[in-house]
Coordinates of C-alpha atoms and ligand atoms in Angstrom, one line a residue:
X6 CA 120.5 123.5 95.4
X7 CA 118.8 124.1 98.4
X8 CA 115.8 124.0 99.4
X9 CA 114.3 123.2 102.3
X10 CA 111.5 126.2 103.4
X11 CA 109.8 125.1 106.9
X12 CA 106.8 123.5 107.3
X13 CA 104.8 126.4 108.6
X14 CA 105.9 128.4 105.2
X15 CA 104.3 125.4 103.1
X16 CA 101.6 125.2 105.5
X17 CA 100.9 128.8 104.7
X18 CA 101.1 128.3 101.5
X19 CA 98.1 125.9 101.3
X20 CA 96.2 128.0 103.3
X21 CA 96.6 131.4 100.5
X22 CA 94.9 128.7 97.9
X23 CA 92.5 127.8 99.7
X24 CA 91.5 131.5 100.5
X25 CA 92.1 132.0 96.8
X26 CA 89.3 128.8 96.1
X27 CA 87.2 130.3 98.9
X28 CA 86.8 134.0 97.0
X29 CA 86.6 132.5 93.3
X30 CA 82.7 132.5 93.2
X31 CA 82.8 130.7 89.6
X32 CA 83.0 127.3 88.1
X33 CA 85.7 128.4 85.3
X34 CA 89.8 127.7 85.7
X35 CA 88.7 125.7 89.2
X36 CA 92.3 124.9 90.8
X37 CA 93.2 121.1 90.8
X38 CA 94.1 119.4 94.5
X39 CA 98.0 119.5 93.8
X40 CA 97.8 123.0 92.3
X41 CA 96.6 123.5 95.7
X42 CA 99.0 121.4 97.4
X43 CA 102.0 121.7 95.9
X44 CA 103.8 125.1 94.3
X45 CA 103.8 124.9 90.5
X46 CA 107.3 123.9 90.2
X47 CA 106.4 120.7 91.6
X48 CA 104.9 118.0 88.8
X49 CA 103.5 115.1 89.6
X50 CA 103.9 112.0 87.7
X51 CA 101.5 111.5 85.2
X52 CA 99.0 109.3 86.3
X53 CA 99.2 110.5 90.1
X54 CA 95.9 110.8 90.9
X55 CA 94.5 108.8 93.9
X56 CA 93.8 110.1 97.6
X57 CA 96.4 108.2 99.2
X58 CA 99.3 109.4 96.2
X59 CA 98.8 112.7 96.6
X60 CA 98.8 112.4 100.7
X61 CA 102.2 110.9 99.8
X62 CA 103.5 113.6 97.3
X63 CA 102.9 115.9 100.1
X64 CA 105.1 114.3 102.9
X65 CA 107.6 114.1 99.9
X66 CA 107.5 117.5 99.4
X67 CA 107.5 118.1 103.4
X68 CA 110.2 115.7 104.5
X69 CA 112.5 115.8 101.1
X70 CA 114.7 118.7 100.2
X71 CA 114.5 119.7 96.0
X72 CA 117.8 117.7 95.6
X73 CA 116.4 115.0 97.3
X74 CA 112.9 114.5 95.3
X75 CA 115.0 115.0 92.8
X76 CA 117.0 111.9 93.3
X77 CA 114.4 109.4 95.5
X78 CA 111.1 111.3 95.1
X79 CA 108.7 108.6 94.0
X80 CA 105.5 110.9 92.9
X81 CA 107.1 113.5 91.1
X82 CA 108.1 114.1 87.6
X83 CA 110.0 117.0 88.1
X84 CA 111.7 120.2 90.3
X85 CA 111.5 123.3 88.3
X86 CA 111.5 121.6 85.2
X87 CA 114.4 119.2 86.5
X88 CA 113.0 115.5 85.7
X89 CA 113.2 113.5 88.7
X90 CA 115.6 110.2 88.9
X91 CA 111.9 108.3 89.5
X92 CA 110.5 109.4 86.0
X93 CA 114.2 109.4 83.7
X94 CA 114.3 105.7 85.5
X95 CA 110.6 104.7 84.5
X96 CA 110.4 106.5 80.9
X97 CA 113.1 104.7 79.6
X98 CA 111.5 101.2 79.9
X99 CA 112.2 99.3 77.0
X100 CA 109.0 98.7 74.8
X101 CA 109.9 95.0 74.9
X102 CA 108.2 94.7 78.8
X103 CA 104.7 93.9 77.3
X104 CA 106.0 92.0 74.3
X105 CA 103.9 88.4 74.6
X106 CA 102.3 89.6 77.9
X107 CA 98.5 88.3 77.7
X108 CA 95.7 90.7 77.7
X109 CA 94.8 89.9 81.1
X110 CA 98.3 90.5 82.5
X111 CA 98.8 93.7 80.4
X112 CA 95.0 95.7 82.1
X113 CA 96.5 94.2 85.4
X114 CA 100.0 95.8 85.4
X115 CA 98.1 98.7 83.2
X116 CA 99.6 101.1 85.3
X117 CA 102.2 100.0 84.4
X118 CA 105.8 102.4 83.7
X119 CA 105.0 104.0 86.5
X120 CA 104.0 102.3 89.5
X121 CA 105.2 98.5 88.4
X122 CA 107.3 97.2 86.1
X123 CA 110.4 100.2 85.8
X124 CA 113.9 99.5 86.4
X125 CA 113.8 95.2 86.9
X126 CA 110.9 94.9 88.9
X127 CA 109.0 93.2 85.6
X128 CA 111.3 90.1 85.5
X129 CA 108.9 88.0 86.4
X130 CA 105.8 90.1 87.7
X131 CA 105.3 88.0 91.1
X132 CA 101.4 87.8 92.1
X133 CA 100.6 90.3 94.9
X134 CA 103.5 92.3 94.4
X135 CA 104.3 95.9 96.2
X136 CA 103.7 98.7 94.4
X137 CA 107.5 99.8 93.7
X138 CA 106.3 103.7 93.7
X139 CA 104.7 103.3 96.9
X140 CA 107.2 101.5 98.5
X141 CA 109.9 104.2 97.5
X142 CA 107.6 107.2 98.8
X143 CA 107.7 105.4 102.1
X144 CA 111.2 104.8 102.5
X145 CA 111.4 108.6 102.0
X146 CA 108.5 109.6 104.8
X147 CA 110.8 107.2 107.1
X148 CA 113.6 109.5 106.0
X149 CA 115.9 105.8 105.3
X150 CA 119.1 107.2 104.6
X151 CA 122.5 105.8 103.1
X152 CA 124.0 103.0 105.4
X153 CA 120.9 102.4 106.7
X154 CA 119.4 98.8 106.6
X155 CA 115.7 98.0 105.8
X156 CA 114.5 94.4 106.1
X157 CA 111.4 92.8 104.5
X158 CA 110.8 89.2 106.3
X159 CA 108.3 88.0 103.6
X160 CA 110.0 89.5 101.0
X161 CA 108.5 87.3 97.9
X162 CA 109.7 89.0 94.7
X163 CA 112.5 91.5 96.5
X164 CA 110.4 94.4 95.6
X165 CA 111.5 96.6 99.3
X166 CA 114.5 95.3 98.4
X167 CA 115.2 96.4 94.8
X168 CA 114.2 99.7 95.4
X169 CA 115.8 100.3 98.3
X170 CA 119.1 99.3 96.3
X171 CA 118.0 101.9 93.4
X172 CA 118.5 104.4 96.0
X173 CA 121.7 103.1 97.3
X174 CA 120.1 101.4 101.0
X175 CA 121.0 98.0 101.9
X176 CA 118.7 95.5 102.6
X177 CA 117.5 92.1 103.9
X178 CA 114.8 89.9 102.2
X179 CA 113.7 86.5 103.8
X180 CA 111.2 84.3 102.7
X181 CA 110.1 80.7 103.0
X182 CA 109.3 80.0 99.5
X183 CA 112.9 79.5 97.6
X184 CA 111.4 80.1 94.4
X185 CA 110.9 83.8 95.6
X186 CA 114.7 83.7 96.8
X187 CA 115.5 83.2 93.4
X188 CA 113.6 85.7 91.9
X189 CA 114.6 88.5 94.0
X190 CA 118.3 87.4 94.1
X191 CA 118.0 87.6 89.9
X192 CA 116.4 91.1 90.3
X193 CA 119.1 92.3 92.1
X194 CA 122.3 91.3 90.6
X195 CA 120.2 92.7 87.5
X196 CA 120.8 95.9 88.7
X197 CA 124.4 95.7 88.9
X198 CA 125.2 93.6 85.7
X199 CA 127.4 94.8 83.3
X200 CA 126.5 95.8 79.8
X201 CA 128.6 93.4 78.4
X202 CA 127.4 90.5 79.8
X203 CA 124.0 90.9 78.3
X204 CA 124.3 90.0 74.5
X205 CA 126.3 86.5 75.4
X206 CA 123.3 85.9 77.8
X207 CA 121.0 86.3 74.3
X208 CA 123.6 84.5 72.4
X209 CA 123.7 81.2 74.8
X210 CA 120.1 81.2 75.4
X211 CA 118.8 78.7 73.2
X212 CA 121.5 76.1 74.1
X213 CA 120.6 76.8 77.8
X214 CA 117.0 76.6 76.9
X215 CA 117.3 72.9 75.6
X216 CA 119.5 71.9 79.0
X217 CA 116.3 72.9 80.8
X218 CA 113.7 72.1 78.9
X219 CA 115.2 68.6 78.6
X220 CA 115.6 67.9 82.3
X221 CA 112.7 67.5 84.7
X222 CA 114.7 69.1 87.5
X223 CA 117.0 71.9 87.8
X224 CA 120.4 70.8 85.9
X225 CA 123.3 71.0 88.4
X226 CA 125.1 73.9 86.4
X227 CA 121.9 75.9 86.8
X228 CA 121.8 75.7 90.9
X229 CA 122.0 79.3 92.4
X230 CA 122.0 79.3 95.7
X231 CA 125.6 79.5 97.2
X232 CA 127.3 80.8 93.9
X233 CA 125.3 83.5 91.8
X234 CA 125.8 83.3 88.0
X235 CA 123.7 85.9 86.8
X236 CA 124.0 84.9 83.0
X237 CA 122.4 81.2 83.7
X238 CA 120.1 82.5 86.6
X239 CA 118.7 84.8 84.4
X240 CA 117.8 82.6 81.5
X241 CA 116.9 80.0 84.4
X242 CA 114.0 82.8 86.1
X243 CA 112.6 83.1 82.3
X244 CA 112.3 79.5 81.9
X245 CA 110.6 79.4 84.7
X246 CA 107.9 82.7 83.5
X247 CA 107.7 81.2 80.5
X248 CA 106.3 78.2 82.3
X249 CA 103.9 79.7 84.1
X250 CA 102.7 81.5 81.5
X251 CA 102.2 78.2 79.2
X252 CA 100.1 77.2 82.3
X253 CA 98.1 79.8 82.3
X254 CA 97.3 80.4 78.5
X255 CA 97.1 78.1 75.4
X256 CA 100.6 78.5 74.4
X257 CA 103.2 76.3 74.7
X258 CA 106.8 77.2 76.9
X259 CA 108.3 76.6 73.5
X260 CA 107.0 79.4 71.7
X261 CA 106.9 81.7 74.8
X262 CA 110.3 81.5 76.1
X263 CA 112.2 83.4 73.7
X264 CA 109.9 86.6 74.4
X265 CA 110.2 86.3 77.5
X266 CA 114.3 86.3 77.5
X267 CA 114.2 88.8 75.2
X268 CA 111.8 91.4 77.0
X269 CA 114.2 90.4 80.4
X270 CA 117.5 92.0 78.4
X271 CA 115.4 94.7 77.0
X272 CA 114.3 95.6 80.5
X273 CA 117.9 95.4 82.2
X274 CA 119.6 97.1 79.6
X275 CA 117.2 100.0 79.8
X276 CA 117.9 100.3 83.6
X277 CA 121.3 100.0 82.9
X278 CA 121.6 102.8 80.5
X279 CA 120.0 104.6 83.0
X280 CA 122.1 103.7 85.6
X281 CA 125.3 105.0 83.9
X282 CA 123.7 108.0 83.0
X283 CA 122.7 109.1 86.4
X284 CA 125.2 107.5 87.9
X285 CA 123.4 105.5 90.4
X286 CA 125.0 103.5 93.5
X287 CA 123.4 100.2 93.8
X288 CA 122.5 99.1 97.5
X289 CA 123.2 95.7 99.0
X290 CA 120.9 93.4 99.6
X291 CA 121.4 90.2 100.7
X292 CA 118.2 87.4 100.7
X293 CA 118.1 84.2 102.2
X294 CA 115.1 81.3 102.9
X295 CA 113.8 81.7 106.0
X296 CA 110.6 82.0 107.9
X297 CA 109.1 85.4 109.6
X298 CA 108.4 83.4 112.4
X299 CA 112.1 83.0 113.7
X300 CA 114.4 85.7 112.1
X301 CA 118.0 85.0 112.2
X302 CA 118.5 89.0 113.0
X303 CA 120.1 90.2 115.8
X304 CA 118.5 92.2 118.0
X305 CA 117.6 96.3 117.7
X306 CA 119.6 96.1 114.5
X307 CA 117.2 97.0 112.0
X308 CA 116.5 100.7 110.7
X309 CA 113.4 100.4 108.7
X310 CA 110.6 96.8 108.1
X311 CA 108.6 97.6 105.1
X312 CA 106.5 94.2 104.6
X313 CA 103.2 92.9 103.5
X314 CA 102.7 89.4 105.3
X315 CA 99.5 87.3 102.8
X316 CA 96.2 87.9 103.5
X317 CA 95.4 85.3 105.6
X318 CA 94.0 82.5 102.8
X319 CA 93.4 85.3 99.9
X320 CA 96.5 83.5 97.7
X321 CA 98.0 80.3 98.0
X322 CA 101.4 81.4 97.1
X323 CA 102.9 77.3 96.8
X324 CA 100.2 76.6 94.7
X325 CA 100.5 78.8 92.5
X326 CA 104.1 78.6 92.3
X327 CA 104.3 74.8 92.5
X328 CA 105.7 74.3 89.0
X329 CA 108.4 76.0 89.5
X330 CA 109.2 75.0 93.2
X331 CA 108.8 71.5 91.7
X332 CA 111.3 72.1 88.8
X333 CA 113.9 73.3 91.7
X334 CA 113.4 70.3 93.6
X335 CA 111.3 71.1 95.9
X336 CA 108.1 69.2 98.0
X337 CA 105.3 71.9 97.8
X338 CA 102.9 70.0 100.6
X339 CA 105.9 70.2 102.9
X340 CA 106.7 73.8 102.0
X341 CA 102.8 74.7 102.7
X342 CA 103.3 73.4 106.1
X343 CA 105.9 76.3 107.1
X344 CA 103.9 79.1 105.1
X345 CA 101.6 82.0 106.9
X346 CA 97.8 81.4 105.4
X347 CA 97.9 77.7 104.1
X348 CA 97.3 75.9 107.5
X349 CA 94.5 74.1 108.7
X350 CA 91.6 71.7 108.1
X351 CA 88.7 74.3 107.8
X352 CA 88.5 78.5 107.2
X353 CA 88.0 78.5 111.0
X354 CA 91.6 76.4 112.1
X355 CA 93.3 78.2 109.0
X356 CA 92.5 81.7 110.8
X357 CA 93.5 80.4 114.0
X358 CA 96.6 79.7 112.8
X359 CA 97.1 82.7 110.5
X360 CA 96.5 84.7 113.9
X361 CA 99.0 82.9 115.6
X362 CA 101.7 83.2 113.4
X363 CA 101.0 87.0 112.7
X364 CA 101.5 87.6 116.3
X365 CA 105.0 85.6 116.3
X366 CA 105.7 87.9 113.3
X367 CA 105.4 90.9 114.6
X368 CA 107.4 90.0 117.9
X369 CA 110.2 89.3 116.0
X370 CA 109.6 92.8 113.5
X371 CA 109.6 94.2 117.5
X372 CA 113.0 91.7 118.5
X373 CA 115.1 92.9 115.6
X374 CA 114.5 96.8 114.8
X375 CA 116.1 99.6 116.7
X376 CA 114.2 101.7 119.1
X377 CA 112.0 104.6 118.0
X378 CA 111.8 103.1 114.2
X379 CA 109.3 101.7 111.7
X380 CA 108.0 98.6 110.9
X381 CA 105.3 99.8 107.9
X382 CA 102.8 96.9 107.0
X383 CA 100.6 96.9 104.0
X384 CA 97.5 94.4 104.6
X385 CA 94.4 94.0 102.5
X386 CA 91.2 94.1 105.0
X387 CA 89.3 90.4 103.7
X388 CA 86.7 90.9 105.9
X389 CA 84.8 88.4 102.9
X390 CA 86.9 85.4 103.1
X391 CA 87.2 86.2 107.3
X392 CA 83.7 85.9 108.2
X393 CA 84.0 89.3 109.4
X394 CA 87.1 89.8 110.5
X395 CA 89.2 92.9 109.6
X396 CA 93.0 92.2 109.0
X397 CA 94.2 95.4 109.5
X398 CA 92.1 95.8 112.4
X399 CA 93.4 92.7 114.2
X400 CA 96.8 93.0 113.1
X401 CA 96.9 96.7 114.6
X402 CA 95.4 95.2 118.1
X403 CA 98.2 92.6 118.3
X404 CA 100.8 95.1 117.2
X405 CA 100.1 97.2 120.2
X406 CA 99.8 94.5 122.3
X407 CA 103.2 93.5 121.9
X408 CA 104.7 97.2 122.4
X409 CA 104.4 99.2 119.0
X410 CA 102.3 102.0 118.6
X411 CA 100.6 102.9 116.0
X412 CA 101.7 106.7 114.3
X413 CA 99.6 106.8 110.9
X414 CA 97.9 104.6 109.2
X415 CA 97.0 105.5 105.0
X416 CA 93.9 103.9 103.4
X417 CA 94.8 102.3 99.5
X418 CA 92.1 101.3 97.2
X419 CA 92.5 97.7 96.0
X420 CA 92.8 97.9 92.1
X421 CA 93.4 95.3 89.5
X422 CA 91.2 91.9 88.9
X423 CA 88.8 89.5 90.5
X424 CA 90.0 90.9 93.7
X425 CA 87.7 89.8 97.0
X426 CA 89.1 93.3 98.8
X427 CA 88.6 96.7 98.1
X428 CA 91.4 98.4 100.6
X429 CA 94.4 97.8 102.1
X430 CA 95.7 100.0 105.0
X431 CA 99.2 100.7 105.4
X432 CA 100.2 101.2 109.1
X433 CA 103.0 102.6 110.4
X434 CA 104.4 100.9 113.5
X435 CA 106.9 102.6 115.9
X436 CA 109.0 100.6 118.3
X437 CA 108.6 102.5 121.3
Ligands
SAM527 C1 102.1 89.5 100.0 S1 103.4 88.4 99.6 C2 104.8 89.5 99.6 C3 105.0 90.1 98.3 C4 106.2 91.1 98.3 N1 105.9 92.2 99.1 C5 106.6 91.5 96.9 O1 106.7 92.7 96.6 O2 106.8 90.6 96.0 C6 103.6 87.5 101.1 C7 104.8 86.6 101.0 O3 105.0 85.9 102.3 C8 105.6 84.7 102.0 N2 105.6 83.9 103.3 C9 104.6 83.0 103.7 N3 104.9 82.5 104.8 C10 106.1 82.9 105.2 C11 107.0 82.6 106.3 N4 106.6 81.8 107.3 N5 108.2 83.3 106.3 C12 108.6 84.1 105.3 N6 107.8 84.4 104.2 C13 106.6 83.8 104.2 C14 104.9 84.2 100.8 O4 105.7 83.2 100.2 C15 104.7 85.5 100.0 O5 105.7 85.6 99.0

């Protein structure tokens, strides 16, 4: 199918709406803003209804061909009545995702189908996550294309990464904290598993519930760093939700284990229905512990950075994880030590130091991509816990400082709970 009309015909075609609006001197059968945007045969996803989603939509339907929304568009659910990849993927969620989710976590991720936890992005819903959606709809403004590479050096839950690989990309995740290596590495092979391996997963569960629950450290069996076996990884990453959650809440790991194993082969055997049925190619992606500050990435070879480093101090991502780090053998105090944020005596030191090793972040985002591309970073403002200080305003300084330069930059209201931000601000970052 084809497709692609230029930009000055859809240009033109906003501007007949508008005249339209302009002569309409009544209230009644007002058009709505992607009436006005988009041509009819373009529908949005249901609940697409911020600013910054529809500025998206649009360079969708700018920079993407029919076929193309059709198979990567992240705001759309369908193309003439075609339903996109992005909706068949996120309607057929199972209805297990929310089973023995608390009320607090459930109005979090309320959004939820659409924006968070599709495809197996909800195994384990990582604290200050990426929106998947968004992330998608930026690979496509940054036109990444198959044999491409995209890296995310603070990758936490492997969100770039997983959706990149739905759209057959290949990517690179690195982060310090190997709990988050896990997590992302189980998300991934996820996508690939076979059918049949899910039911003996189910069927062994319990027994490989009691090895774990009865040892205070990860049993040998269960390690997953140099060889991958997704049926004990995955039963290992919902042990390790299910104690969280007991943390968090009045229930013991006991009673919430076996919901949580259950809603994880619910959710991957929906996307893998899915995946037959649209017969998706799964990207690469390879992870790996390491720190942001010192990439081991060659030089110019990276198409695409898509990351969102912490907030300076607005999460302590080893505390909160510290459980689970623990349970893998790890020393949290001495993992704190190597991680962006967590640093320093007093708020003043700890913002020093956050500075410091932002800058020696985004020299190496500069080192390792390939001239003329993107590094995109999504970073809340915390002027509150800064004194002052706007993140996205400093980061932006140093980022030009070092030799990017700043193309577009998209403003995202903070939603959710007890958050201390209102925005964050997605720049785009061009290696010139
Ligand atoms: C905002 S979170 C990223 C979340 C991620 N975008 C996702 O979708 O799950 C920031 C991440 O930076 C990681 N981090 C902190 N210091 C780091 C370092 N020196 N090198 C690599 N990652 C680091 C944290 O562990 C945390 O997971």
């Amino acid at each position: 199918m084809d497709n692609r009309r230029t930009y000055t015909n859809r240009t033109s075609y906003i501007d007949s709406s508008y005249n339209q609006i302009t002569k309409t001197n009544s209230l009644l059968n007002l058009p709505k803003i992607s009436s006005i945007i988009l041509p009819k045969e373009f529908e949005l996803l249901p609940n697409t209804s911020e600013v910054f989603e529809l500025e998206l939509a649009f360079y969708e339907y700018n920079f993407l061909t029919k076929d193309e929304i059709i198979h990567r568009g992240a705001f759309f659910k369908s193309v003439e009545g075609i339903p996109t990849y992005h909706y068949l993927i996120c309607s057929n969620n199972s209805p297990l995702i929310w089973e023995g989710r608390s009320q607090i976590t459930r109005s979090y991720f309320k959004e939820g189908n659409f924006s968070t936890g599709y495809a197996t992005h909800g195994l384990f819903p990582y604290r200050g996550k990426f929106h998947p959606q968004l992330i998608k709809g930026i690979l496509n403004i940054l036109k990444i294309k198959s044999g491409d590479t995209v890296l995310d050096p603070m990758c936490g839950s492997g969100t770039l990464n997983i959706e990149a690989s739905i759209i057959g990309i290949n990517s690179i995740g690195i982060e310090k904290s190997p709990f988050c290596v896990l997590m992302s590495k189980v998300k991934q092979e996820a996508l690939k598993v076979d059918n049949t391996i899910l039911p003996s997963i189910i069927k062994n569960s319990e027994k490989n519930y009691d090895i774990l629950i009865n040892s205070n450290k990860i049993p040998k069996e269960f390690s997953y760093y140099d060889e991958f076996k997704i049926e004990k990884t995955t039963t290992l990453l919902a042990f390790l939700d299910a104690m969280g959650y007991a943390r968090r809440s009045s229930k013991s790991i006991d009673v919430l284990f076996p919901s949580v194993i259950k809603r994880y082969i619910g959710q991957i055997k929906s996307f893998i229905e899915m995946r037959g049925k649209l017969n998706l190619k799964i990207g690469n992606a390879k992870f790996e512990i390491g720190d942001a500050r010192n990439l081991n990435i060659a030089d110019n070879s990276i198409d695409a950075i898509i990351t969102s480093p912490p907030y300076s101090f607005a999460i302590d991502y080893a505390e909160n994880d510290r459980p689970q780090l623990e349970y893998l053998g790890y020393n949290v105090s001495k993992l704190k030590g190597k991680m962006v944020g967590l640093n320093g005596k007093n708020k003043k030191e700890k913002l020093a130091n956050y500075f410091e090793d932002m800058n020696k972040i985004l020299s190496e985002m500069y080192r390792v991509l390939k001239k003329g591309k993107y590094a995109v970073i999504i970073i809340g403002s915390n002027d509150v816990q800064t004194g002052g200080i706007r993140l996205e305003t400093k980061v932006e300084e140093m980022a030009l400082k070092i030799g990017f330069a700043r193309d577009q930059k998209i403003v995202k209201p903070i939603k959710g709970i007890q958050n201390t931000m209102k925005d964050e601000y997605i720049l785009f970052l061009r290696k010139v």
